[in-house]
Amino acid sequence: MTDAGHPITLEVSTRFYTLGEPGVNMGNLDTAELIRDLVLNLVSIFLLVYVIYFRRHRRWDQVVGYVAFNISLFTVSAALGSSGPLNVGVGFGLFAVLSVVRLRSDESGQIEIGFTMVALVLGLMAGLPGMEFGIKVLFASLLVVAMFLVDMGAIGRRYRYARVKVELDRIIHEEEALHDHLRSTFGKAVKSVSLRSVDMVRDTMTLDVVFHTES
């Protein structure tokens, strides 16, 4: 190609990047930092939901939920951080939305709520860019160790309770009679009873019952 009789030379420089190449950024997100934070998050959530929760409570459906929400929050917070400075309010907004969605389940007891909160915090914290990795490790360790001590009974060992959802085939109006019926049926002392629903047609009632268990 020529321009007024003078040759024009075009130089094209190409370079191919790989995901693990040092110094490669996706937006403002360093891939080495992303992989490091992802490993921290995966190790933390594995210890929390499998080593601590599942081995004691044996509810795989809850484990799937914890992991899904944790990874989702990690991914979203990391992606938003790569597009620019991440407002703290955005992170808390994501945390609140996922918490509401998760906790609307009728199967969520106080133990499940506690594990849900920690799983969400781990994902949010690990995914946030800009925080020193040592601080992330410290906070993640603090959360996991605290849940281990509390859930395994190292703290408050003498105060053990079990929460059970009970459906009775008759309606009992008097509280004392209800406590006596539950105690004789299950053979355990009743700490508290909460009424969930009453079906006058079927003559049934659904309760949340907290029993004392052996320490």
PDB file of C-alpha atoms in Angstrom:
ATOM      1  CA  MET A   1       0.000   0.000   0.000  1.00  0.00           C
ATOM      2  CA  THR A   2       1.293   3.464  -0.794  1.00  0.00           C
ATOM      3  CA  ASP A   3       0.366   7.015   0.053  1.00  0.00           C
ATOM      4  CA  ALA A   4       1.385   9.552  -2.579  1.00  0.00           C
ATOM      5  CA  GLY A   5       4.064   7.194  -3.755  1.00  0.00           C
ATOM      6  CA  HIS A   6       5.463   6.492  -0.270  1.00  0.00           C
ATOM      7  CA  PRO A   7       5.185   3.004   1.223  1.00  0.00           C
ATOM      8  CA  ILE A   8       3.301   2.597   4.526  1.00  0.00           C
ATOM      9  CA  THR A   9       4.451  -0.041   6.966  1.00  0.00           C
ATOM     10  CA  LEU A  10       2.043  -1.430   9.585  1.00  0.00           C
ATOM     11  CA  GLU A  11       3.453  -3.089  12.670  1.00  0.00           C
ATOM     12  CA  VAL A  12       1.206  -5.304  14.758  1.00  0.00           C
ATOM     13  CA  SER A  13       2.334  -6.408  18.176  1.00  0.00           C
ATOM     14  CA  THR A  14       0.483  -9.258  19.826  1.00  0.00           C
ATOM     15  CA  ARG A  15       0.835 -10.846  23.220  1.00  0.00           C
ATOM     16  CA  PHE A  16      -1.094 -13.749  24.674  1.00  0.00           C
ATOM     17  CA  TYR A  17      -1.788 -13.866  28.361  1.00  0.00           C
ATOM     18  CA  THR A  18      -2.544 -16.897  30.474  1.00  0.00           C
ATOM     19  CA  LEU A  19      -4.633 -16.876  33.623  1.00  0.00           C
ATOM     20  CA  GLY A  20      -1.744 -17.639  35.930  1.00  0.00           C
ATOM     21  CA  GLU A  21       0.794 -15.251  34.410  1.00  0.00           C
ATOM     22  CA  PRO A  22       2.142 -12.871  37.072  1.00  0.00           C
ATOM     23  CA  GLY A  23       1.054  -9.298  36.763  1.00  0.00           C
ATOM     24  CA  VAL A  24      -2.001  -9.992  34.617  1.00  0.00           C
ATOM     25  CA  ASN A  25      -5.038  -8.035  35.750  1.00  0.00           C
ATOM     26  CA  MET A  26      -8.682  -8.541  34.861  1.00  0.00           C
ATOM     27  CA  GLY A  27      -9.885  -5.000  35.356  1.00  0.00           C
ATOM     28  CA  ASN A  28      -8.514  -4.081  38.769  1.00  0.00           C
ATOM     29  CA  LEU A  29      -8.408  -7.697  39.980  1.00  0.00           C
ATOM     30  CA  ASP A  30      -5.051  -9.439  40.155  1.00  0.00           C
ATOM     31  CA  THR A  31      -5.435 -13.095  39.188  1.00  0.00           C
ATOM     32  CA  ALA A  32      -2.781 -14.298  41.623  1.00  0.00           C
ATOM     33  CA  GLU A  33      -4.618 -12.548  44.451  1.00  0.00           C
ATOM     34  CA  LEU A  34      -7.934 -13.979  43.230  1.00  0.00           C
ATOM     35  CA  ILE A  35      -6.629 -17.552  43.239  1.00  0.00           C
ATOM     36  CA  ARG A  36      -5.051 -17.070  46.665  1.00  0.00           C
ATOM     37  CA  ASP A  37      -8.296 -15.701  48.122  1.00  0.00           C
ATOM     38  CA  LEU A  38     -10.326 -18.470  46.474  1.00  0.00           C
ATOM     39  CA  VAL A  39      -8.134 -21.137  48.066  1.00  0.00           C
ATOM     40  CA  LEU A  40      -8.548 -19.484  51.466  1.00  0.00           C
ATOM     41  CA  ASN A  41     -12.317 -19.376  51.013  1.00  0.00           C
ATOM     42  CA  LEU A  42     -12.567 -23.006  49.889  1.00  0.00           C
ATOM     43  CA  VAL A  43     -10.461 -24.256  52.795  1.00  0.00           C
ATOM     44  CA  SER A  44     -12.471 -22.181  55.280  1.00  0.00           C
ATOM     45  CA  ILE A  45     -15.877 -23.290  54.004  1.00  0.00           C
ATOM     46  CA  PHE A  46     -14.754 -26.942  53.879  1.00  0.00           C
ATOM     47  CA  LEU A  47     -13.686 -26.832  57.518  1.00  0.00           C
ATOM     48  CA  LEU A  48     -16.875 -25.029  58.528  1.00  0.00           C
ATOM     49  CA  VAL A  49     -19.554 -27.028  56.727  1.00  0.00           C
ATOM     50  CA  TYR A  50     -18.024 -30.501  56.458  1.00  0.00           C
ATOM     51  CA  VAL A  51     -15.522 -30.962  59.285  1.00  0.00           C
ATOM     52  CA  ILE A  52     -17.622 -29.054  61.842  1.00  0.00           C
ATOM     53  CA  TYR A  53     -21.277 -29.021  60.714  1.00  0.00           C
ATOM     54  CA  PHE A  54     -21.896 -32.152  58.647  1.00  0.00           C
ATOM     55  CA  ARG A  55     -19.949 -34.586  60.811  1.00  0.00           C
ATOM     56  CA  ARG A  56     -22.094 -33.590  63.778  1.00  0.00           C
ATOM     57  CA  HIS A  57     -25.530 -32.739  62.331  1.00  0.00           C
ATOM     58  CA  ARG A  58     -25.584 -34.985  59.207  1.00  0.00           C
ATOM     59  CA  ARG A  59     -27.674 -32.671  57.006  1.00  0.00           C
ATOM     60  CA  TRP A  60     -26.257 -32.676  53.502  1.00  0.00           C
ATOM     61  CA  ASP A  61     -29.011 -30.373  52.187  1.00  0.00           C
ATOM     62  CA  GLN A  62     -27.775 -27.653  54.526  1.00  0.00           C
ATOM     63  CA  VAL A  63     -24.171 -28.231  53.435  1.00  0.00           C
ATOM     64  CA  VAL A  64     -25.129 -27.656  49.792  1.00  0.00           C
ATOM     65  CA  GLY A  65     -26.884 -24.427  50.736  1.00  0.00           C
ATOM     66  CA  TYR A  66     -23.947 -23.124  52.770  1.00  0.00           C
ATOM     67  CA  VAL A  67     -21.449 -23.818  49.993  1.00  0.00           C
ATOM     68  CA  ALA A  68     -23.681 -22.342  47.281  1.00  0.00           C
ATOM     69  CA  PHE A  69     -24.245 -19.089  49.140  1.00  0.00           C
ATOM     70  CA  ASN A  70     -20.609 -18.828  50.190  1.00  0.00           C
ATOM     71  CA  ILE A  71     -19.253 -19.287  46.669  1.00  0.00           C
ATOM     72  CA  SER A  72     -21.913 -16.989  45.201  1.00  0.00           C
ATOM     73  CA  LEU A  73     -21.075 -14.170  47.594  1.00  0.00           C
ATOM     74  CA  PHE A  74     -17.343 -14.650  47.035  1.00  0.00           C
ATOM     75  CA  THR A  75     -17.808 -14.500  43.253  1.00  0.00           C
ATOM     76  CA  VAL A  76     -20.007 -11.415  43.279  1.00  0.00           C
ATOM     77  CA  SER A  77     -17.822  -9.463  45.717  1.00  0.00           C
ATOM     78  CA  ALA A  78     -14.665 -10.329  43.736  1.00  0.00           C
ATOM     79  CA  ALA A  79     -16.321  -9.394  40.438  1.00  0.00           C
ATOM     80  CA  LEU A  80     -17.570  -6.071  41.765  1.00  0.00           C
ATOM     81  CA  GLY A  81     -14.151  -5.366  43.236  1.00  0.00           C
ATOM     82  CA  SER A  82     -12.527  -5.931  39.847  1.00  0.00           C
ATOM     83  CA  SER A  83     -14.643  -3.198  38.265  1.00  0.00           C
ATOM     84  CA  GLY A  84     -13.454  -0.508  40.659  1.00  0.00           C
ATOM     85  CA  PRO A  85     -13.498   0.473  44.333  1.00  0.00           C
ATOM     86  CA  LEU A  86     -16.152  -1.560  46.112  1.00  0.00           C
ATOM     87  CA  ASN A  87     -18.399   0.405  48.412  1.00  0.00           C
ATOM     88  CA  VAL A  88     -18.755  -1.273  51.799  1.00  0.00           C
ATOM     89  CA  GLY A  89     -22.497  -0.730  51.553  1.00  0.00           C
ATOM     90  CA  VAL A  90     -22.617  -2.915  48.460  1.00  0.00           C
ATOM     91  CA  GLY A  91     -21.021  -5.792  50.332  1.00  0.00           C
ATOM     92  CA  PHE A  92     -23.420  -5.501  53.236  1.00  0.00           C
ATOM     93  CA  GLY A  93     -26.310  -5.223  50.792  1.00  0.00           C
ATOM     94  CA  LEU A  94     -25.331  -8.513  49.170  1.00  0.00           C
ATOM     95  CA  PHE A  95     -24.935 -10.077  52.595  1.00  0.00           C
ATOM     96  CA  ALA A  96     -28.410  -8.915  53.649  1.00  0.00           C
ATOM     97  CA  VAL A  97     -30.148 -10.110  50.491  1.00  0.00           C
ATOM     98  CA  LEU A  98     -28.621 -13.582  50.636  1.00  0.00           C
ATOM     99  CA  SER A  99     -29.331 -13.822  54.362  1.00  0.00           C
ATOM    100  CA  VAL A 100     -33.025 -13.071  53.842  1.00  0.00           C
ATOM    101  CA  VAL A 101     -33.292 -15.602  51.026  1.00  0.00           C
ATOM    102  CA  ARG A 102     -31.534 -18.292  53.034  1.00  0.00           C
ATOM    103  CA  LEU A 103     -33.332 -17.747  56.314  1.00  0.00           C
ATOM    104  CA  ARG A 104     -36.849 -17.797  54.877  1.00  0.00           C
ATOM    105  CA  SER A 105     -36.649 -21.576  54.998  1.00  0.00           C
ATOM    106  CA  ASP A 106     -38.781 -23.086  57.757  1.00  0.00           C
ATOM    107  CA  GLU A 107     -36.045 -25.636  58.365  1.00  0.00           C
ATOM    108  CA  SER A 108     -33.572 -23.036  59.603  1.00  0.00           C
ATOM    109  CA  GLY A 109     -33.057 -23.368  63.327  1.00  0.00           C
ATOM    110  CA  GLN A 110     -30.731 -21.247  65.411  1.00  0.00           C
ATOM    111  CA  ILE A 111     -27.783 -23.528  64.652  1.00  0.00           C
ATOM    112  CA  GLU A 112     -28.419 -23.308  60.909  1.00  0.00           C
ATOM    113  CA  ILE A 113     -28.779 -19.523  61.158  1.00  0.00           C
ATOM    114  CA  GLY A 114     -25.398 -19.307  62.877  1.00  0.00           C
ATOM    115  CA  PHE A 115     -23.656 -21.408  60.246  1.00  0.00           C
ATOM    116  CA  THR A 116     -25.381 -19.424  57.490  1.00  0.00           C
ATOM    117  CA  MET A 117     -24.069 -16.141  58.861  1.00  0.00           C
ATOM    118  CA  VAL A 118     -20.517 -17.429  59.141  1.00  0.00           C
ATOM    119  CA  ALA A 119     -20.586 -18.985  55.650  1.00  0.00           C
ATOM    120  CA  LEU A 120     -21.749 -15.678  54.161  1.00  0.00           C
ATOM    121  CA  VAL A 121     -19.180 -13.633  56.085  1.00  0.00           C
ATOM    122  CA  LEU A 122     -16.367 -15.934  54.943  1.00  0.00           C
ATOM    123  CA  GLY A 123     -17.374 -15.554  51.300  1.00  0.00           C
ATOM    124  CA  LEU A 124     -17.773 -11.784  51.517  1.00  0.00           C
ATOM    125  CA  MET A 125     -14.508 -11.229  53.373  1.00  0.00           C
ATOM    126  CA  ALA A 126     -12.416 -13.531  51.175  1.00  0.00           C
ATOM    127  CA  GLY A 127     -13.778 -11.987  47.989  1.00  0.00           C
ATOM    128  CA  LEU A 128     -13.178  -8.364  48.942  1.00  0.00           C
ATOM    129  CA  PRO A 129     -10.066  -6.966  47.228  1.00  0.00           C
ATOM    130  CA  GLY A 130      -7.684  -4.601  48.972  1.00  0.00           C
ATOM    131  CA  MET A 131      -7.644  -6.319  52.364  1.00  0.00           C
ATOM    132  CA  GLU A 132      -4.304  -7.761  53.446  1.00  0.00           C
ATOM    133  CA  PHE A 133      -4.201 -11.529  53.050  1.00  0.00           C
ATOM    134  CA  GLY A 134      -2.852 -12.019  56.568  1.00  0.00           C
ATOM    135  CA  ILE A 135      -5.880 -10.199  57.991  1.00  0.00           C
ATOM    136  CA  LYS A 136      -8.214 -12.408  55.954  1.00  0.00           C
ATOM    137  CA  VAL A 137      -6.506 -15.537  57.275  1.00  0.00           C
ATOM    138  CA  LEU A 138      -6.739 -14.244  60.842  1.00  0.00           C
ATOM    139  CA  PHE A 139     -10.455 -13.422  60.629  1.00  0.00           C
ATOM    140  CA  ALA A 140     -11.308 -16.671  58.810  1.00  0.00           C
ATOM    141  CA  SER A 141      -9.442 -18.688  61.446  1.00  0.00           C
ATOM    142  CA  LEU A 142     -11.214 -16.808  64.224  1.00  0.00           C
ATOM    143  CA  LEU A 143     -14.655 -17.564  62.762  1.00  0.00           C
ATOM    144  CA  VAL A 144     -13.976 -21.246  62.096  1.00  0.00           C
ATOM    145  CA  VAL A 145     -12.372 -21.906  65.489  1.00  0.00           C
ATOM    146  CA  ALA A 146     -15.178 -20.073  67.311  1.00  0.00           C
ATOM    147  CA  MET A 147     -17.842 -22.164  65.551  1.00  0.00           C
ATOM    148  CA  PHE A 148     -15.915 -25.349  66.322  1.00  0.00           C
ATOM    149  CA  LEU A 149     -15.730 -24.557  70.037  1.00  0.00           C
ATOM    150  CA  VAL A 150     -19.363 -23.507  70.324  1.00  0.00           C
ATOM    151  CA  ASP A 151     -20.925 -26.259  68.203  1.00  0.00           C
ATOM    152  CA  MET A 152     -18.856 -29.073  69.672  1.00  0.00           C
ATOM    153  CA  GLY A 153     -19.847 -28.019  73.171  1.00  0.00           C
ATOM    154  CA  ALA A 154     -16.458 -26.936  74.460  1.00  0.00           C
ATOM    155  CA  ILE A 155     -18.249 -23.773  75.593  1.00  0.00           C
ATOM    156  CA  GLY A 156     -21.407 -24.262  77.664  1.00  0.00           C
ATOM    157  CA  ARG A 157     -21.104 -28.052  77.836  1.00  0.00           C
ATOM    158  CA  ARG A 158     -23.643 -28.382  80.623  1.00  0.00           C
ATOM    159  CA  TYR A 159     -26.373 -26.573  78.716  1.00  0.00           C
ATOM    160  CA  ARG A 160     -27.463 -28.896  75.909  1.00  0.00           C
ATOM    161  CA  TYR A 161     -30.783 -28.559  74.132  1.00  0.00           C
ATOM    162  CA  ALA A 162     -32.416 -30.154  71.107  1.00  0.00           C
ATOM    163  CA  ARG A 163     -34.940 -28.328  68.911  1.00  0.00           C
ATOM    164  CA  VAL A 164     -37.623 -30.518  67.311  1.00  0.00           C
ATOM    165  CA  LYS A 165     -40.570 -29.779  65.042  1.00  0.00           C
ATOM    166  CA  VAL A 166     -43.565 -31.745  66.357  1.00  0.00           C
ATOM    167  CA  GLU A 167     -47.016 -32.268  64.827  1.00  0.00           C
ATOM    168  CA  LEU A 168     -49.665 -33.522  67.246  1.00  0.00           C
ATOM    169  CA  ASP A 169     -52.817 -35.301  66.107  1.00  0.00           C
ATOM    170  CA  ARG A 170     -54.889 -33.374  68.623  1.00  0.00           C
ATOM    171  CA  ILE A 171     -55.108 -29.842  69.925  1.00  0.00           C
ATOM    172  CA  ILE A 172     -54.073 -29.291  73.543  1.00  0.00           C
ATOM    173  CA  HIS A 173     -55.041 -25.896  74.902  1.00  0.00           C
ATOM    174  CA  GLU A 174     -53.511 -25.968  78.370  1.00  0.00           C
ATOM    175  CA  GLU A 175     -49.762 -25.330  78.485  1.00  0.00           C
ATOM    176  CA  GLU A 176     -49.129 -27.594  81.469  1.00  0.00           C
ATOM    177  CA  ALA A 177     -51.008 -30.481  79.856  1.00  0.00           C
ATOM    178  CA  LEU A 178     -49.084 -29.913  76.627  1.00  0.00           C
ATOM    179  CA  HIS A 179     -45.741 -30.052  78.447  1.00  0.00           C
ATOM    180  CA  ASP A 180     -46.782 -33.236  80.247  1.00  0.00           C
ATOM    181  CA  HIS A 181     -47.845 -34.872  76.976  1.00  0.00           C
ATOM    182  CA  LEU A 182     -44.559 -34.001  75.258  1.00  0.00           C
ATOM    183  CA  ARG A 183     -42.506 -35.125  78.243  1.00  0.00           C
ATOM    184  CA  SER A 184     -44.276 -38.488  78.440  1.00  0.00           C
ATOM    185  CA  THR A 185     -44.088 -39.000  74.656  1.00  0.00           C
ATOM    186  CA  PHE A 186     -40.400 -38.173  74.174  1.00  0.00           C
ATOM    187  CA  GLY A 187     -39.074 -38.991  77.628  1.00  0.00           C
ATOM    188  CA  LYS A 188     -37.219 -35.679  77.931  1.00  0.00           C
ATOM    189  CA  ALA A 189     -37.752 -32.514  79.932  1.00  0.00           C
ATOM    190  CA  VAL A 190     -39.305 -29.679  77.939  1.00  0.00           C
ATOM    191  CA  LYS A 191     -37.560 -26.319  78.024  1.00  0.00           C
ATOM    192  CA  SER A 192     -39.915 -24.336  75.794  1.00  0.00           C
ATOM    193  CA  VAL A 193     -42.751 -24.757  73.303  1.00  0.00           C
ATOM    194  CA  SER A 194     -43.655 -22.413  70.439  1.00  0.00           C
ATOM    195  CA  LEU A 195     -46.858 -22.766  68.438  1.00  0.00           C
ATOM    196  CA  ARG A 196     -46.288 -22.719  64.676  1.00  0.00           C
ATOM    197  CA  SER A 197     -49.740 -23.533  63.298  1.00  0.00           C
ATOM    198  CA  VAL A 198     -53.145 -24.980  64.171  1.00  0.00           C
ATOM    199  CA  ASP A 199     -55.367 -26.895  61.735  1.00  0.00           C
ATOM    200  CA  MET A 200     -58.922 -26.856  63.081  1.00  0.00           C
ATOM    201  CA  VAL A 201     -60.195 -29.020  60.213  1.00  0.00           C
ATOM    202  CA  ARG A 202     -57.710 -31.859  60.753  1.00  0.00           C
ATOM    203  CA  ASP A 203     -57.594 -31.189  64.503  1.00  0.00           C
ATOM    204  CA  THR A 204     -53.792 -30.983  64.532  1.00  0.00           C
ATOM    205  CA  MET A 205     -51.182 -28.548  65.804  1.00  0.00           C
ATOM    206  CA  THR A 206     -47.548 -28.009  64.832  1.00  0.00           C
ATOM    207  CA  LEU A 207     -45.016 -27.003  67.475  1.00  0.00           C
ATOM    208  CA  ASP A 208     -41.385 -26.055  67.866  1.00  0.00           C
ATOM    209  CA  VAL A 209     -40.195 -27.856  70.988  1.00  0.00           C
ATOM    210  CA  VAL A 210     -36.871 -27.410  72.759  1.00  0.00           C
ATOM    211  CA  PHE A 211     -35.894 -30.359  74.957  1.00  0.00           C
ATOM    212  CA  HIS A 212     -33.208 -30.646  77.591  1.00  0.00           C
ATOM    213  CA  THR A 213     -30.685 -33.301  76.609  1.00  0.00           C
ATOM    214  CA  GLU A 214     -27.948 -35.001  78.572  1.00  0.00           C
ATOM    215  CA  SER A 215     -24.651 -33.112  78.859  1.00  0.00           C
TER     216      SER A 215
END
